[in-house]
PDB file of C-alpha atoms in Angstrom:
ATOM      1  CA  UNK A   1       0.124  -0.018   0.106  1.00 63.00           C
ATOM      2  CA  UNK A   2       2.849   2.499   0.656  1.00 79.00           C
ATOM      3  CA  UNK A   3       3.529   3.422  -2.900  1.00 86.00           C
ATOM      4  CA  UNK A   4      -0.179   4.199  -3.466  1.00 89.00           C
ATOM      5  CA  UNK A   5      -0.184   6.464  -0.181  1.00 89.00           C
ATOM      6  CA  UNK A   6       0.754   9.805  -0.616  1.00 88.00           C
ATOM      7  CA  UNK A   7       0.729  13.048   1.787  1.00 86.00           C
ATOM      8  CA  UNK A   8       0.679  15.940  -0.547  1.00 82.00           C
ATOM      9  CA  UNK A   9       3.409  18.459   0.484  1.00 77.00           C
ATOM     10  CA  UNK A  10       2.324  21.081   2.683  1.00 76.00           C
ATOM     11  CA  UNK A  11      -1.342  20.101   3.185  1.00 77.00           C
ATOM     12  CA  UNK A  12      -3.053  17.987   6.193  1.00 87.00           C
ATOM     13  CA  UNK A  13      -4.295  15.406   3.764  1.00 90.00           C
ATOM     14  CA  UNK A  14      -3.526  11.784   3.436  1.00 91.00           C
ATOM     15  CA  UNK A  15      -4.405  10.440  -0.097  1.00 92.00           C
ATOM     16  CA  UNK A  16      -4.664   6.819  -1.081  1.00 92.00           C
ATOM     17  CA  UNK A  17      -4.552   6.312  -4.753  1.00 93.00           C
ATOM     18  CA  UNK A  18      -6.005   2.950  -6.632  1.00 92.00           C
ATOM     19  CA  UNK A  19      -8.029   2.064  -3.440  1.00 91.00           C
ATOM     20  CA  UNK A  20      -8.056  -1.682  -2.549  1.00 89.00           C
ATOM     21  CA  UNK A  21     -10.144  -4.087  -0.524  1.00 84.00           C
ATOM     22  CA  UNK A  22      -7.498  -4.286   1.905  1.00 88.00           C
ATOM     23  CA  UNK A  23      -7.286  -0.645   2.474  1.00 92.00           C
ATOM     24  CA  UNK A  24     -10.540  -0.862   4.506  1.00 92.00           C
ATOM     25  CA  UNK A  25     -10.128  -0.251   8.010  1.00 94.00           C
ATOM     26  CA  UNK A  26      -9.859   1.939  11.041  1.00 96.00           C
ATOM     27  CA  UNK A  27      -7.900   5.155  10.318  1.00 96.00           C
ATOM     28  CA  UNK A  28      -6.659   7.755  13.055  1.00 95.00           C
ATOM     29  CA  UNK A  29      -5.344  11.355  12.469  1.00 93.00           C
ATOM     30  CA  UNK A  30      -3.315  12.632  15.332  1.00 92.00           C
ATOM     31  CA  UNK A  31      -2.322  16.186  16.135  1.00 90.00           C
ATOM     32  CA  UNK A  32       0.330  17.738  18.282  1.00 89.00           C
ATOM     33  CA  UNK A  33       2.333  20.954  18.849  1.00 87.00           C
ATOM     34  CA  UNK A  34       5.096  22.141  20.928  1.00 87.00           C
ATOM     35  CA  UNK A  35       2.759  23.953  23.110  1.00 88.00           C
ATOM     36  CA  UNK A  36       1.044  20.884  24.819  1.00 82.00           C
ATOM     37  CA  UNK A  37       2.161  17.516  25.452  1.00 83.00           C
ATOM     38  CA  UNK A  38      -1.684  16.348  24.842  1.00 86.00           C
ATOM     39  CA  UNK A  39      -2.013  14.805  21.665  1.00 87.00           C
ATOM     40  CA  UNK A  40      -5.582  15.155  20.077  1.00 90.00           C
ATOM     41  CA  UNK A  41      -6.829  12.522  17.479  1.00 93.00           C
ATOM     42  CA  UNK A  42      -9.649  11.675  15.364  1.00 95.00           C
ATOM     43  CA  UNK A  43     -10.857   8.313  13.923  1.00 96.00           C
ATOM     44  CA  UNK A  44     -12.826   7.185  10.861  1.00 96.00           C
ATOM     45  CA  UNK A  45     -13.438   4.149   9.197  1.00 96.00           C
ATOM     46  CA  UNK A  46     -12.793   3.416   5.431  1.00 94.00           C
ATOM     47  CA  UNK A  47     -15.291   0.713   4.161  1.00 90.00           C
ATOM     48  CA  UNK A  48     -14.119  -0.359   0.362  1.00 89.00           C
ATOM     49  CA  UNK A  49     -17.319  -1.578  -1.466  1.00 89.00           C
ATOM     50  CA  UNK A  50     -16.405  -3.950  -4.407  1.00 86.00           C
ATOM     51  CA  UNK A  51     -18.862  -5.339  -7.164  1.00 90.00           C
ATOM     52  CA  UNK A  52     -19.804  -8.750  -6.924  1.00 92.00           C
ATOM     53  CA  UNK A  53     -17.388 -11.447  -8.772  1.00 91.00           C
ATOM     54  CA  UNK A  54     -17.136 -14.967  -8.830  1.00 92.00           C
ATOM     55  CA  UNK A  55     -14.562 -16.585  -6.851  1.00 91.00           C
ATOM     56  CA  UNK A  56     -14.776 -19.846  -8.718  1.00 90.00           C
ATOM     57  CA  UNK A  57     -16.005 -20.839 -12.192  1.00 86.00           C
ATOM     58  CA  UNK A  58     -18.755 -23.324 -12.790  1.00 86.00           C
ATOM     59  CA  UNK A  59     -18.172 -26.304 -15.001  1.00 87.00           C
ATOM     60  CA  UNK A  60     -20.359 -27.626 -17.495  1.00 90.00           C
ATOM     61  CA  UNK A  61     -21.585 -31.227 -16.515  1.00 90.00           C
ATOM     62  CA  UNK A  62     -23.076 -34.001 -18.445  1.00 92.00           C
ATOM     63  CA  UNK A  63     -25.038 -36.725 -16.241  1.00 93.00           C
ATOM     64  CA  UNK A  64     -27.594 -39.431 -16.641  1.00 94.00           C
ATOM     65  CA  UNK A  65     -31.074 -39.644 -15.657  1.00 95.00           C
ATOM     66  CA  UNK A  66     -31.365 -40.444 -11.654  1.00 95.00           C
ATOM     67  CA  UNK A  67     -27.995 -38.869 -11.035  1.00 95.00           C
ATOM     68  CA  UNK A  68     -27.332 -36.139  -8.645  1.00 93.00           C
ATOM     69  CA  UNK A  69     -25.975 -32.780  -9.593  1.00 88.00           C
ATOM     70  CA  UNK A  70     -24.374 -30.071  -7.184  1.00 88.00           C
ATOM     71  CA  UNK A  71     -23.348 -26.787  -7.817  1.00 88.00           C
ATOM     72  CA  UNK A  72     -21.625 -24.036  -5.841  1.00 89.00           C
ATOM     73  CA  UNK A  73     -21.909 -20.430  -6.640  1.00 90.00           C
ATOM     74  CA  UNK A  74     -19.514 -18.775  -4.885  1.00 91.00           C
ATOM     75  CA  UNK A  75     -19.342 -15.089  -5.166  1.00 92.00           C
ATOM     76  CA  UNK A  76     -18.146 -12.109  -3.071  1.00 89.00           C
ATOM     77  CA  UNK A  77     -18.633  -8.646  -2.731  1.00 89.00           C
ATOM     78  CA  UNK A  78     -19.201  -5.695  -0.374  1.00 86.00           C
ATOM     79  CA  UNK A  79     -21.916  -5.305   0.268  1.00 88.00           C
ATOM     80  CA  UNK A  80     -22.221  -9.104   0.068  1.00 89.00           C
ATOM     81  CA  UNK A  81     -24.049 -10.021  -3.258  1.00 92.00           C
ATOM     82  CA  UNK A  82     -27.355 -11.987  -3.200  1.00 91.00           C
ATOM     83  CA  UNK A  83     -27.281 -15.231  -5.241  1.00 91.00           C
ATOM     84  CA  UNK A  84     -30.239 -16.382  -7.609  1.00 92.00           C
ATOM     85  CA  UNK A  85     -30.229 -19.461  -9.513  1.00 92.00           C
ATOM     86  CA  UNK A  86     -32.051 -19.691 -13.054  1.00 94.00           C
ATOM     87  CA  UNK A  87     -33.072 -22.534 -15.641  1.00 93.00           C
ATOM     88  CA  UNK A  88     -33.349 -21.400 -19.243  1.00 95.00           C
ATOM     89  CA  UNK A  89     -33.769 -17.924 -18.072  1.00 93.00           C
ATOM     90  CA  UNK A  90     -36.598 -18.509 -15.448  1.00 93.00           C
ATOM     91  CA  UNK A  91     -35.726 -18.173 -11.747  1.00 90.00           C
ATOM     92  CA  UNK A  92     -35.954 -21.396  -9.447  1.00 90.00           C
ATOM     93  CA  UNK A  93     -38.717 -20.839  -6.756  1.00 86.00           C
ATOM     94  CA  UNK A  94     -37.043 -20.300  -3.299  1.00 78.00           C
ATOM     95  CA  UNK A  95     -33.272 -19.825  -4.605  1.00 71.00           C
ATOM     96  CA  UNK A  96     -32.737 -16.337  -3.695  1.00 68.00           C
ATOM     97  CA  UNK A  97     -30.016 -16.242  -0.967  1.00 66.00           C
TER      98      UNK A  97
END
């Protein structure tokens, strides 16, 4: 992350370029000066949202009658994506997760 973090000269800003999911977290800003040993701080949270993406590709299968097929749709994102199953473009009832 260090090469993506800059503090523009003579400003009181922190800049994170090309924000990544791992940049999420609790950040703190501390202020102090020679007039006091007392340091002041403020905290804030950075939440990085990500579009849904598939963690694993589904594979085509060929099975015989009376065999069992099991499929896992592993998707991630933030906010967490919902999963819906369809067959030939028609939603399968009760499959919205």
